[in-house]
Amino acid sequence: RVAARAPSRAPANGKPPASLEDPAIRALIDGADTMFIGSSYGRAAGDTDARHGADASNRCGSPGFVRVTGPDTLAFDNYNGNQMYSTLGNITRDPRVGLTFFDWESGDVLQLSGTAAIDFAPPEQQQGQERVLQIVTVRVDSVVKVPKAIPGIWTQAQSRPLVIAKKVDESEGVTSFYLEAPPSTPPLGPFKAGQHMPVLVNGLNRSYSLSGPPGPARGWSGPPSYRISVKNIGEVSSTLHALKEGDTVDCLPPAGNFGPAGLTPSSDVDAVVLVAAGVGITPMVSMAYDATRPTAVVHAVKNGRQWPFRDEFRRISANATLKHRGAPIKLRAFLSRAEEADLAAAEAPYRESDWEIAARRVSAEDLLKVAKDLGSSKPMFCFCGPLPFAAPLQAALEEAGIPAANIKAESFG
């Protein structure tokens, strides 16, 4: 009963094909601060490589990071932080790519397809003050502009200046900044545990996790504030560290959805294990303050000198005993380069609401045991840290039977 039909291209309605030489299209690409790229690594006959699949991911930067370079070519800069995507690896296997650009004001969508090549050793340059790791050039073979393809108008969020009301050194190299609204300006809005806040410095945009409780910051008696905790590494972070109390910094509103805050009351997750490496602990502080289920904090650090929020978590755990009616937040620390004082702490008798310390690297077996100690049969694991730290642990948890939906992660570096 199915009628046979043969496909053919739809009539062009008298309009010429879109082209990179169209001034409007070129302006959209050259002015873009966001684009999306699709790539794939398909399975060939007889191919036993297990690393197959497709990747669709975003690329962002200051306008000019992607640009038209010829009648049928464009190029974009690839920055540090994009290694968590599979795009470059896919291109080395299959150069075919698709690119999508949005005109956020009109709702028009620009779709391109073509073949890509990667320059892994580009000339030294500072495009938009970012260090460019690779340059990807795309020879475009198709340009399609779809009018009004996205609904409504997308307005870019506006930044506002916030005052550094207080700076606190949390550990070697990590400083907390308490940011509050200037006098006679609207108060700060609420945020959810696990959210981050974009900070604008010298034309660059960096996001830092909000490390305070989603409410008045503990230990802070001034006006409502946001707390970010920053490791002194990288251009933006080092610039922040050089600022003084009373200085201002431009910030965008809190955003994101990471961690147990998104769980509904009907979720069958019965415990949460927060796993962090180094300064990746920052969103976990907020999550621990906001915990509504039995929770464990697992912190992987080098040594006691580079261990931020050690005492604050002790206080959170002690207070959680009452909150959870006898189910305090469990604290586990793994020190990969423990020093003499750390070894003494590791050998000391364990006390409730204190850290249980091991002088070694954390393993997936450790994480499963932590969940078991919480009495959990359906735990959620949340990771924050460099990809080389988190990825092997996540894979091992999946192999052990933890559903991928119950493993959440944010990576950096």
mmCIF file of C-alpha atoms in Angstrom:
data_model
loop_
_atom_site.group_PDB
_atom_site.id
_atom_site.type_symbol
_atom_site.label_atom_id
_atom_site.label_comp_id
_atom_site.label_asym_id
_atom_site.label_seq_id
_atom_site.Cartn_x
_atom_site.Cartn_y
_atom_site.Cartn_z
ATOM 1 C CA ARG A 1 0.000 0.000 0.000
ATOM 2 C CA VAL A 2 3.051 2.291 0.137
ATOM 3 C CA ALA A 3 3.394 4.362 -3.033
ATOM 4 C CA ALA A 4 6.882 4.435 -4.558
ATOM 5 C CA ARG A 5 8.561 7.834 -4.828
ATOM 6 C CA ALA A 6 11.976 8.885 -6.111
ATOM 7 C CA PRO A 7 13.752 11.796 -4.403
ATOM 8 C CA SER A 8 14.993 14.901 -6.196
ATOM 9 C CA ARG A 9 16.088 18.372 -5.152
ATOM 10 C CA ALA A 10 13.288 20.828 -4.426
ATOM 11 C CA PRO A 11 12.923 23.791 -6.813
ATOM 12 C CA ALA A 12 15.122 26.732 -5.859
ATOM 13 C CA ASN A 13 12.236 29.205 -6.267
ATOM 14 C CA GLY A 14 14.403 31.343 -8.498
ATOM 15 C CA LYS A 15 16.901 32.079 -5.694
ATOM 16 C CA PRO A 16 20.590 31.459 -6.436
ATOM 17 C CA PRO A 17 22.409 28.981 -4.147
ATOM 18 C CA ALA A 18 23.845 30.536 -1.015
ATOM 19 C CA SER A 19 27.570 31.260 -1.094
ATOM 20 C CA LEU A 20 30.368 32.336 1.240
ATOM 21 C CA GLU A 21 30.783 35.307 -1.097
ATOM 22 C CA ASP A 22 27.380 36.631 -0.013
ATOM 23 C CA PRO A 23 28.245 39.655 2.196
ATOM 24 C CA ALA A 24 25.475 38.833 4.688
ATOM 25 C CA ILE A 25 26.643 35.235 5.081
ATOM 26 C CA ARG A 26 30.257 36.297 5.419
ATOM 27 C CA ALA A 27 29.296 38.849 8.076
ATOM 28 C CA LEU A 28 27.370 36.206 10.041
ATOM 29 C CA ILE A 29 30.369 33.852 10.065
ATOM 30 C CA ASP A 30 33.025 36.488 10.746
ATOM 31 C CA GLY A 31 30.959 37.985 13.576
ATOM 32 C CA ALA A 32 30.060 34.672 15.219
ATOM 33 C CA ASP A 33 31.072 33.960 18.803
ATOM 34 C CA THR A 34 29.482 30.488 18.701
ATOM 35 C CA MET A 35 29.164 27.739 16.127
ATOM 36 C CA PHE A 36 28.392 24.033 16.160
ATOM 37 C CA ILE A 37 30.322 21.311 14.347
ATOM 38 C CA GLY A 38 29.369 17.741 13.550
ATOM 39 C CA SER A 39 31.863 15.015 12.674
ATOM 40 C CA SER A 40 31.952 11.232 12.667
ATOM 41 C CA TYR A 41 34.152 8.170 12.677
ATOM 42 C CA GLY A 42 32.187 5.497 10.873
ATOM 43 C CA ARG A 43 32.813 1.775 10.867
ATOM 44 C CA ALA A 44 34.265 0.344 7.661
ATOM 45 C CA ALA A 45 33.904 -3.264 6.571
ATOM 46 C CA GLY A 46 36.207 -5.448 8.631
ATOM 47 C CA ASP A 47 37.052 -2.609 11.019
ATOM 48 C CA THR A 48 37.414 -3.853 14.594
ATOM 49 C CA ASP A 49 38.188 -0.470 16.180
ATOM 50 C CA ALA A 50 35.694 0.150 18.957
ATOM 51 C CA ARG A 51 36.081 3.943 18.893
ATOM 52 C CA HIS A 52 33.240 4.700 16.486
ATOM 53 C CA GLY A 53 30.509 7.289 16.681
ATOM 54 C CA ALA A 54 29.495 10.840 15.925
ATOM 55 C CA ASP A 55 30.275 14.047 17.787
ATOM 56 C CA ALA A 56 28.238 17.252 17.746
ATOM 57 C CA SER A 57 29.799 20.007 19.836
ATOM 58 C CA ASN A 58 30.067 23.743 20.114
ATOM 59 C CA ARG A 59 33.039 26.011 19.511
ATOM 60 C CA CYS A 60 33.150 29.492 21.029
ATOM 61 C CA GLY A 61 35.474 32.475 20.995
ATOM 62 C CA SER A 62 35.707 36.177 20.386
ATOM 63 C CA PRO A 63 34.314 37.279 16.983
ATOM 64 C CA GLY A 64 36.947 36.399 14.430
ATOM 65 C CA PHE A 65 37.823 32.999 15.909
ATOM 66 C CA VAL A 66 35.988 31.589 12.864
ATOM 67 C CA ARG A 67 36.364 33.483 9.605
ATOM 68 C CA VAL A 68 35.857 33.213 5.860
ATOM 69 C CA THR A 69 39.263 32.862 4.182
ATOM 70 C CA GLY A 70 38.273 32.430 0.536
ATOM 71 C CA PRO A 71 35.380 31.946 -1.894
ATOM 72 C CA ASP A 72 34.842 28.395 -0.613
ATOM 73 C CA THR A 73 36.956 28.153 2.562
ATOM 74 C CA LEU A 74 36.755 29.140 6.194
ATOM 75 C CA ALA A 75 38.972 28.502 9.205
ATOM 76 C CA PHE A 76 38.491 28.383 12.966
ATOM 77 C CA ASP A 77 40.858 28.409 15.915
ATOM 78 C CA ASN A 78 40.860 25.547 18.399
ATOM 79 C CA TYR A 79 41.643 26.406 22.017
ATOM 80 C CA ASN A 80 42.646 24.610 25.171
ATOM 81 C CA GLY A 81 39.634 22.913 26.768
ATOM 82 C CA ASN A 82 38.269 21.394 23.571
ATOM 83 C CA GLN A 83 40.087 18.072 24.057
ATOM 84 C CA MET A 84 36.990 16.670 25.731
ATOM 85 C CA TYR A 85 35.356 16.609 22.295
ATOM 86 C CA SER A 86 36.050 13.983 19.603
ATOM 87 C CA THR A 87 36.024 16.441 16.682
ATOM 88 C CA LEU A 88 39.710 16.540 15.818
ATOM 89 C CA GLY A 89 40.150 12.794 16.132
ATOM 90 C CA ASN A 90 37.139 12.210 13.883
ATOM 91 C CA ILE A 91 38.504 14.598 11.243
ATOM 92 C CA THR A 92 41.805 12.707 11.083
ATOM 93 C CA ARG A 93 39.773 9.604 10.174
ATOM 94 C CA ASP A 94 36.987 11.178 8.121
ATOM 95 C CA PRO A 95 37.380 14.839 7.041
ATOM 96 C CA ARG A 96 33.684 15.389 6.306
ATOM 97 C CA VAL A 97 32.077 17.922 8.651
ATOM 98 C CA GLY A 98 28.916 19.948 9.045
ATOM 99 C CA LEU A 99 28.823 23.434 10.553
ATOM 100 C CA THR A 100 25.848 25.359 11.910
ATOM 101 C CA PHE A 101 25.651 29.088 12.666
ATOM 102 C CA PHE A 102 22.694 30.864 14.254
ATOM 103 C CA ASP A 103 21.636 34.428 13.618
ATOM 104 C CA TRP A 104 20.349 34.979 17.126
ATOM 105 C CA GLU A 105 18.464 38.162 16.257
ATOM 106 C CA SER A 106 16.621 37.048 13.113
ATOM 107 C CA GLY A 107 16.257 33.333 13.847
ATOM 108 C CA ASP A 108 17.950 32.386 10.568
ATOM 109 C CA VAL A 109 20.209 29.317 10.487
ATOM 110 C CA LEU A 110 23.237 28.801 8.262
ATOM 111 C CA GLN A 111 24.223 25.216 7.522
ATOM 112 C CA LEU A 112 27.506 24.359 5.818
ATOM 113 C CA SER A 113 29.105 21.079 4.834
ATOM 114 C CA GLY A 114 32.548 20.313 3.517
ATOM 115 C CA THR A 115 35.873 18.659 4.236
ATOM 116 C CA ALA A 116 38.275 19.726 6.965
ATOM 117 C CA ALA A 117 42.033 19.726 7.443
ATOM 118 C CA ILE A 118 43.912 20.399 10.683
ATOM 119 C CA ASP A 119 47.086 22.400 11.172
ATOM 120 C CA PHE A 120 48.463 20.933 14.403
ATOM 121 C CA ALA A 121 51.358 23.399 14.562
ATOM 122 C CA PRO A 122 50.000 26.815 13.591
ATOM 123 C CA PRO A 123 52.217 29.890 13.651
ATOM 124 C CA GLU A 124 52.416 31.545 17.065
ATOM 125 C CA GLN A 125 49.476 33.912 17.362
ATOM 126 C CA GLN A 126 47.209 35.457 19.941
ATOM 127 C CA GLN A 127 43.814 35.677 18.256
ATOM 128 C CA GLY A 128 41.602 37.484 20.760
ATOM 129 C CA GLN A 129 44.350 36.978 23.354
ATOM 130 C CA GLU A 130 43.732 33.225 23.358
ATOM 131 C CA ARG A 131 46.528 30.727 22.703
ATOM 132 C CA VAL A 132 45.608 28.851 19.540
ATOM 133 C CA LEU A 133 46.473 25.152 19.672
ATOM 134 C CA GLN A 134 45.237 24.131 16.226
ATOM 135 C CA ILE A 135 43.665 25.781 13.188
ATOM 136 C CA VAL A 136 41.001 23.853 11.291
ATOM 137 C CA THR A 137 40.372 24.821 7.652
ATOM 138 C CA VAL A 138 37.137 23.733 5.961
ATOM 139 C CA ARG A 139 36.670 23.597 2.196
ATOM 140 C CA VAL A 140 32.940 24.259 1.886
ATOM 141 C CA ASP A 141 30.898 22.420 -0.750
ATOM 142 C CA SER A 142 27.393 23.341 0.399
ATOM 143 C CA VAL A 143 25.873 26.491 1.920
ATOM 144 C CA VAL A 144 22.218 26.489 2.981
ATOM 145 C CA LYS A 145 20.496 29.389 4.716
ATOM 146 C CA VAL A 146 17.211 28.527 6.415
ATOM 147 C CA PRO A 147 15.133 31.603 7.328
ATOM 148 C CA LYS A 148 13.425 31.687 10.730
ATOM 149 C CA ALA A 149 14.551 28.180 11.612
ATOM 150 C CA ILE A 150 14.825 28.865 15.362
ATOM 151 C CA PRO A 151 11.913 30.268 17.347
ATOM 152 C CA GLY A 152 11.929 33.730 18.813
ATOM 153 C CA ILE A 153 14.859 36.033 19.420
ATOM 154 C CA TRP A 154 17.803 35.030 21.605
ATOM 155 C CA THR A 155 19.165 37.995 23.516
ATOM 156 C CA GLN A 156 22.698 37.878 24.813
ATOM 157 C CA ALA A 157 22.949 38.030 28.601
ATOM 158 C CA GLN A 158 24.240 41.321 29.973
ATOM 159 C CA SER A 159 27.119 41.505 32.416
ATOM 160 C CA ARG A 160 27.179 43.650 35.533
ATOM 161 C CA PRO A 161 30.060 44.827 37.725
ATOM 162 C CA LEU A 162 30.414 43.124 41.102
ATOM 163 C CA VAL A 163 32.597 44.316 43.951
ATOM 164 C CA ILE A 164 35.251 42.086 45.505
ATOM 165 C CA ALA A 165 34.124 42.429 49.115
ATOM 166 C CA LYS A 166 36.499 39.857 50.552
ATOM 167 C CA LYS A 167 39.415 37.614 49.520
ATOM 168 C CA VAL A 168 40.271 34.449 51.447
ATOM 169 C CA ASP A 169 43.202 32.099 50.791
ATOM 170 C CA GLU A 170 41.807 28.566 50.872
ATOM 171 C CA SER A 171 45.040 26.679 50.162
ATOM 172 C CA GLU A 172 48.297 27.056 48.290
ATOM 173 C CA GLY A 173 47.350 28.829 45.046
ATOM 174 C CA VAL A 174 43.560 28.857 45.601
ATOM 175 C CA THR A 175 41.762 32.045 46.692
ATOM 176 C CA SER A 176 38.050 32.642 47.267
ATOM 177 C CA PHE A 177 36.466 35.881 46.080
ATOM 178 C CA TYR A 178 33.280 37.088 47.750
ATOM 179 C CA LEU A 179 31.484 39.204 45.129
ATOM 180 C CA GLU A 180 28.582 41.487 46.010
ATOM 181 C CA ALA A 181 26.401 44.003 44.198
ATOM 182 C CA PRO A 182 27.650 47.605 44.315
ATOM 183 C CA PRO A 183 25.621 50.031 46.462
ATOM 184 C CA SER A 184 22.376 51.334 44.927
ATOM 185 C CA THR A 185 22.202 48.445 42.404
ATOM 186 C CA PRO A 186 19.789 45.479 42.252
ATOM 187 C CA PRO A 187 20.609 42.675 44.707
ATOM 188 C CA LEU A 188 22.158 39.429 43.550
ATOM 189 C CA GLY A 189 19.741 36.796 42.349
ATOM 190 C CA PRO A 190 19.568 33.216 43.655
ATOM 191 C CA PHE A 191 21.556 30.348 42.183
ATOM 192 C CA LYS A 192 21.440 26.559 42.306
ATOM 193 C CA ALA A 193 24.133 24.362 43.788
ATOM 194 C CA GLY A 194 26.498 23.272 41.020
ATOM 195 C CA GLN A 195 26.043 26.351 38.840
ATOM 196 C CA HIS A 196 28.906 28.426 37.462
ATOM 197 C CA MET A 197 29.320 32.141 36.795
ATOM 198 C CA PRO A 198 31.071 33.609 33.728
ATOM 199 C CA VAL A 199 33.651 36.277 34.546
ATOM 200 C CA LEU A 200 34.864 38.782 31.933
ATOM 201 C CA VAL A 201 38.480 39.931 32.152
ATOM 202 C CA ASN A 202 40.539 41.635 29.438
ATOM 203 C CA GLY A 203 38.074 40.643 26.740
ATOM 204 C CA LEU A 204 38.145 36.977 27.791
ATOM 205 C CA ASN A 205 35.289 34.958 29.261
ATOM 206 C CA ARG A 206 35.979 32.301 31.906
ATOM 207 C CA SER A 207 33.427 30.411 33.968
ATOM 208 C CA TYR A 208 34.049 29.604 37.636
ATOM 209 C CA SER A 209 31.894 27.366 39.801
ATOM 210 C CA LEU A 210 30.012 29.066 42.612
ATOM 211 C CA SER A 211 31.577 27.569 45.729
ATOM 212 C CA GLY A 212 29.348 29.040 48.408
ATOM 213 C CA PRO A 213 26.035 27.751 49.714
ATOM 214 C CA PRO A 214 22.974 28.657 47.625
ATOM 215 C CA GLY A 215 21.979 31.207 50.239
ATOM 216 C CA PRO A 216 23.878 33.607 52.539
ATOM 217 C CA ALA A 217 27.549 32.601 52.541
ATOM 218 C CA ARG A 218 28.655 30.912 55.787
ATOM 219 C CA GLY A 219 31.099 33.016 57.720
ATOM 220 C CA TRP A 220 30.132 36.176 55.833
ATOM 221 C CA SER A 221 28.064 38.760 57.669
ATOM 222 C CA GLY A 222 27.890 41.360 54.866
ATOM 223 C CA PRO A 223 25.285 41.722 52.081
ATOM 224 C CA PRO A 224 24.363 38.696 49.919
ATOM 225 C CA SER A 225 27.342 37.571 47.872
ATOM 226 C CA TYR A 226 28.520 35.052 45.309
ATOM 227 C CA ARG A 227 31.686 33.130 46.115
ATOM 228 C CA ILE A 228 34.046 31.818 43.446
ATOM 229 C CA SER A 229 37.282 30.030 44.321
ATOM 230 C CA VAL A 230 40.054 30.352 41.778
ATOM 231 C CA LYS A 231 43.385 28.594 41.297
ATOM 232 C CA ASN A 232 46.158 30.961 40.246
ATOM 233 C CA ILE A 233 46.861 29.479 36.832
ATOM 234 C CA GLY A 234 46.123 30.963 33.411
ATOM 235 C CA GLU A 235 45.719 34.544 32.203
ATOM 236 C CA VAL A 236 42.251 35.294 33.588
ATOM 237 C CA SER A 237 42.808 33.522 36.911
ATOM 238 C CA SER A 238 46.139 35.260 37.538
ATOM 239 C CA THR A 239 44.545 38.618 36.700
ATOM 240 C CA LEU A 240 41.810 37.931 39.261
ATOM 241 C CA HIS A 241 44.385 37.040 41.899
ATOM 242 C CA ALA A 242 46.069 40.413 41.357
ATOM 243 C CA LEU A 243 42.847 42.317 42.131
ATOM 244 C CA LYS A 244 42.273 43.757 45.580
ATOM 245 C CA GLU A 245 39.275 43.980 47.888
ATOM 246 C CA GLY A 246 37.150 46.880 46.663
ATOM 247 C CA ASP A 247 37.979 46.318 42.988
ATOM 248 C CA THR A 248 35.194 45.391 40.578
ATOM 249 C CA VAL A 249 34.909 42.624 38.010
ATOM 250 C CA ASP A 250 32.292 42.153 35.279
ATOM 251 C CA CYS A 251 30.197 38.993 35.633
ATOM 252 C CA LEU A 252 27.329 37.340 33.774
ATOM 253 C CA PRO A 253 24.428 35.715 35.660
ATOM 254 C CA PRO A 254 24.906 32.235 37.175
ATOM 255 C CA ALA A 255 24.118 29.430 34.743
ATOM 256 C CA GLY A 256 24.343 25.687 34.264
ATOM 257 C CA ASN A 257 22.762 22.549 35.647
ATOM 258 C CA PHE A 258 25.253 20.156 37.225
ATOM 259 C CA GLY A 259 24.852 17.765 40.085
ATOM 260 C CA PRO A 260 22.032 16.543 42.322
ATOM 261 C CA ALA A 261 20.146 19.866 42.362
ATOM 262 C CA GLY A 262 18.343 18.701 39.225
ATOM 263 C CA LEU A 263 17.041 15.499 40.831
ATOM 264 C CA THR A 264 13.314 15.358 41.433
ATOM 265 C CA PRO A 265 11.841 14.118 44.728
ATOM 266 C CA SER A 266 10.625 11.025 42.873
ATOM 267 C CA SER A 267 14.116 10.087 41.634
ATOM 268 C CA ASP A 268 15.295 6.655 42.739
ATOM 269 C CA VAL A 269 18.812 7.958 43.412
ATOM 270 C CA ASP A 270 19.325 7.195 47.099
ATOM 271 C CA ALA A 271 22.805 8.698 47.671
ATOM 272 C CA VAL A 272 25.281 11.034 46.009
ATOM 273 C CA VAL A 273 29.056 10.640 45.719
ATOM 274 C CA LEU A 274 30.876 13.870 44.840
ATOM 275 C CA VAL A 275 34.282 13.167 43.287
ATOM 276 C CA ALA A 276 36.756 15.987 42.697
ATOM 277 C CA ALA A 277 40.398 16.498 41.808
ATOM 278 C CA GLY A 278 42.198 19.567 43.124
ATOM 279 C CA VAL A 279 40.324 22.816 42.576
ATOM 280 C CA GLY A 280 37.511 20.780 40.990
ATOM 281 C CA ILE A 281 36.139 20.610 44.523
ATOM 282 C CA THR A 282 34.601 24.090 44.187
ATOM 283 C CA PRO A 283 31.092 23.131 42.952
ATOM 284 C CA MET A 284 31.048 20.247 45.445
ATOM 285 C CA VAL A 285 31.155 22.698 48.364
ATOM 286 C CA SER A 286 27.881 24.220 47.211
ATOM 287 C CA MET A 287 26.373 20.768 46.599
ATOM 288 C CA ALA A 288 27.377 19.569 50.071
ATOM 289 C CA TYR A 289 25.695 22.568 51.709
ATOM 290 C CA ASP A 290 22.550 21.795 49.693
ATOM 291 C CA ALA A 291 22.548 18.008 50.142
ATOM 292 C CA THR A 292 19.149 16.364 50.588
ATOM 293 C CA ARG A 293 20.357 12.755 50.312
ATOM 294 C CA PRO A 294 23.149 10.881 52.095
ATOM 295 C CA THR A 295 26.312 12.229 50.493
ATOM 296 C CA ALA A 296 30.008 11.472 50.348
ATOM 297 C CA VAL A 297 32.750 13.866 49.268
ATOM 298 C CA VAL A 298 35.810 12.246 47.686
ATOM 299 C CA HIS A 299 38.669 14.685 47.148
ATOM 300 C CA ALA A 300 41.867 13.747 45.272
ATOM 301 C CA VAL A 301 44.705 16.182 46.036
ATOM 302 C CA LYS A 302 48.498 16.130 45.982
ATOM 303 C CA ASN A 303 49.116 16.982 49.630
ATOM 304 C CA GLY A 304 47.772 18.916 52.584
ATOM 305 C CA ARG A 305 49.190 22.229 51.382
ATOM 306 C CA GLN A 306 47.102 21.983 48.201
ATOM 307 C CA TRP A 307 43.872 20.918 49.871
ATOM 308 C CA PRO A 308 41.225 23.690 49.801
ATOM 309 C CA PHE A 309 38.082 23.659 51.988
ATOM 310 C CA ARG A 310 39.362 20.904 54.264
ATOM 311 C CA ASP A 311 38.002 22.544 57.425
ATOM 312 C CA GLU A 312 34.838 23.879 55.802
ATOM 313 C CA PHE A 313 33.804 20.369 54.777
ATOM 314 C CA ARG A 314 34.331 19.218 58.364
ATOM 315 C CA ARG A 315 31.806 21.827 59.493
ATOM 316 C CA ILE A 316 29.374 20.887 56.720
ATOM 317 C CA SER A 317 29.607 17.215 57.689
ATOM 318 C CA ALA A 318 29.045 17.939 61.378
ATOM 319 C CA ASN A 319 25.973 20.055 60.628
ATOM 320 C CA ALA A 320 24.626 17.423 58.230
ATOM 321 C CA THR A 321 24.353 14.928 61.083
ATOM 322 C CA LEU A 322 21.293 16.775 62.351
ATOM 323 C CA LYS A 323 20.010 17.570 58.865
ATOM 324 C CA HIS A 324 19.971 13.915 57.814
ATOM 325 C CA ARG A 325 19.068 12.511 61.252
ATOM 326 C CA GLY A 326 22.220 10.505 61.766
ATOM 327 C CA ALA A 327 23.407 10.259 58.146
ATOM 328 C CA PRO A 328 26.292 12.744 58.060
ATOM 329 C CA ILE A 329 28.154 13.663 54.923
ATOM 330 C CA LYS A 330 31.098 11.265 54.625
ATOM 331 C CA LEU A 331 34.523 12.703 53.794
ATOM 332 C CA ARG A 332 37.244 10.770 51.954
ATOM 333 C CA ALA A 333 40.578 12.183 50.783
ATOM 334 C CA PHE A 334 43.243 10.592 48.590
ATOM 335 C CA LEU A 335 46.660 12.261 48.620
ATOM 336 C CA SER A 336 48.846 11.246 45.671
ATOM 337 C CA ARG A 337 52.012 12.970 46.938
ATOM 338 C CA ALA A 338 51.479 12.918 50.681
ATOM 339 C CA GLU A 339 54.028 14.657 52.898
ATOM 340 C CA GLU A 340 55.137 13.668 56.392
ATOM 341 C CA ALA A 341 52.380 15.619 58.141
ATOM 342 C CA ASP A 342 49.809 14.116 55.789
ATOM 343 C CA LEU A 343 50.975 10.575 56.574
ATOM 344 C CA ALA A 344 50.544 11.258 60.284
ATOM 345 C CA ALA A 345 46.982 12.463 59.643
ATOM 346 C CA ALA A 346 46.262 9.379 57.551
ATOM 347 C CA GLU A 347 47.354 7.091 60.394
ATOM 348 C CA ALA A 348 45.368 8.929 63.081
ATOM 349 C CA PRO A 349 42.173 7.285 64.385
ATOM 350 C CA TYR A 350 39.097 8.222 62.359
ATOM 351 C CA ARG A 351 36.629 10.617 63.954
ATOM 352 C CA GLU A 352 33.054 11.180 62.806
ATOM 353 C CA SER A 353 32.616 14.235 60.546
ATOM 354 C CA ASP A 354 36.344 14.242 59.787
ATOM 355 C CA TRP A 355 38.272 13.147 56.713
ATOM 356 C CA GLU A 356 39.263 9.544 56.220
ATOM 357 C CA ILE A 357 42.642 9.892 54.468
ATOM 358 C CA ALA A 358 44.572 7.526 52.200
ATOM 359 C CA ALA A 359 48.061 8.291 50.883
ATOM 360 C CA ARG A 360 47.486 7.017 47.333
ATOM 361 C CA ARG A 361 45.421 7.643 44.211
ATOM 362 C CA VAL A 362 41.691 7.013 44.228
ATOM 363 C CA SER A 363 40.284 4.033 42.322
ATOM 364 C CA ALA A 364 36.849 3.050 41.055
ATOM 365 C CA GLU A 365 36.764 0.356 43.753
ATOM 366 C CA ASP A 366 37.162 3.109 46.352
ATOM 367 C CA LEU A 367 34.200 4.989 44.906
ATOM 368 C CA LEU A 368 31.994 1.893 44.866
ATOM 369 C CA LYS A 369 32.921 1.191 48.485
ATOM 370 C CA VAL A 370 32.055 4.763 49.468
ATOM 371 C CA ALA A 371 28.610 4.335 47.906
ATOM 372 C CA LYS A 372 28.177 1.020 49.714
ATOM 373 C CA ASP A 373 29.164 2.643 53.024
ATOM 374 C CA LEU A 374 26.345 5.136 52.483
ATOM 375 C CA GLY A 375 23.955 2.180 52.250
ATOM 376 C CA SER A 376 23.199 3.019 48.630
ATOM 377 C CA SER A 377 21.894 0.699 45.955
ATOM 378 C CA LYS A 378 21.338 3.429 43.335
ATOM 379 C CA PRO A 379 24.005 6.089 43.791
ATOM 380 C CA MET A 380 24.718 9.107 41.624
ATOM 381 C CA PHE A 381 28.369 9.973 40.986
ATOM 382 C CA CYS A 382 29.331 13.558 40.137
ATOM 383 C CA PHE A 383 32.862 14.284 38.858
ATOM 384 C CA CYS A 384 34.710 17.560 38.537
ATOM 385 C CA GLY A 385 38.348 17.640 37.495
ATOM 386 C CA PRO A 386 40.693 17.218 34.530
ATOM 387 C CA LEU A 387 39.520 14.743 31.896
ATOM 388 C CA PRO A 388 42.480 12.336 32.426
ATOM 389 C CA PHE A 389 41.423 12.043 36.075
ATOM 390 C CA ALA A 390 37.688 11.605 35.580
ATOM 391 C CA ALA A 391 37.362 9.614 32.345
ATOM 392 C CA PRO A 392 39.016 6.340 33.483
ATOM 393 C CA LEU A 393 37.044 6.350 36.746
ATOM 394 C CA GLN A 394 33.775 6.993 34.908
ATOM 395 C CA ALA A 395 34.470 4.175 32.447
ATOM 396 C CA ALA A 396 35.298 1.783 35.287
ATOM 397 C CA LEU A 397 32.074 2.660 37.104
ATOM 398 C CA GLU A 398 30.060 1.920 33.976
ATOM 399 C CA GLU A 399 31.849 -1.413 33.601
ATOM 400 C CA ALA A 400 30.894 -2.140 37.212
ATOM 401 C CA GLY A 401 27.224 -1.642 36.355
ATOM 402 C CA ILE A 402 26.557 1.985 37.295
ATOM 403 C CA PRO A 403 24.136 3.417 34.680
ATOM 404 C CA ALA A 404 25.650 6.176 32.549
ATOM 405 C CA ALA A 405 22.640 8.351 33.442
ATOM 406 C CA ASN A 406 23.800 8.269 37.079
ATOM 407 C CA ILE A 407 27.295 9.554 36.262
ATOM 408 C CA LYS A 408 27.588 13.329 35.793
ATOM 409 C CA ALA A 409 30.769 15.213 35.007
ATOM 410 C CA GLU A 410 32.292 18.615 34.408
ATOM 411 C CA SER A 411 35.832 18.754 33.053
ATOM 412 C CA PHE A 412 38.429 21.465 32.737
ATOM 413 C CA GLY A 413 42.027 21.943 31.697
#
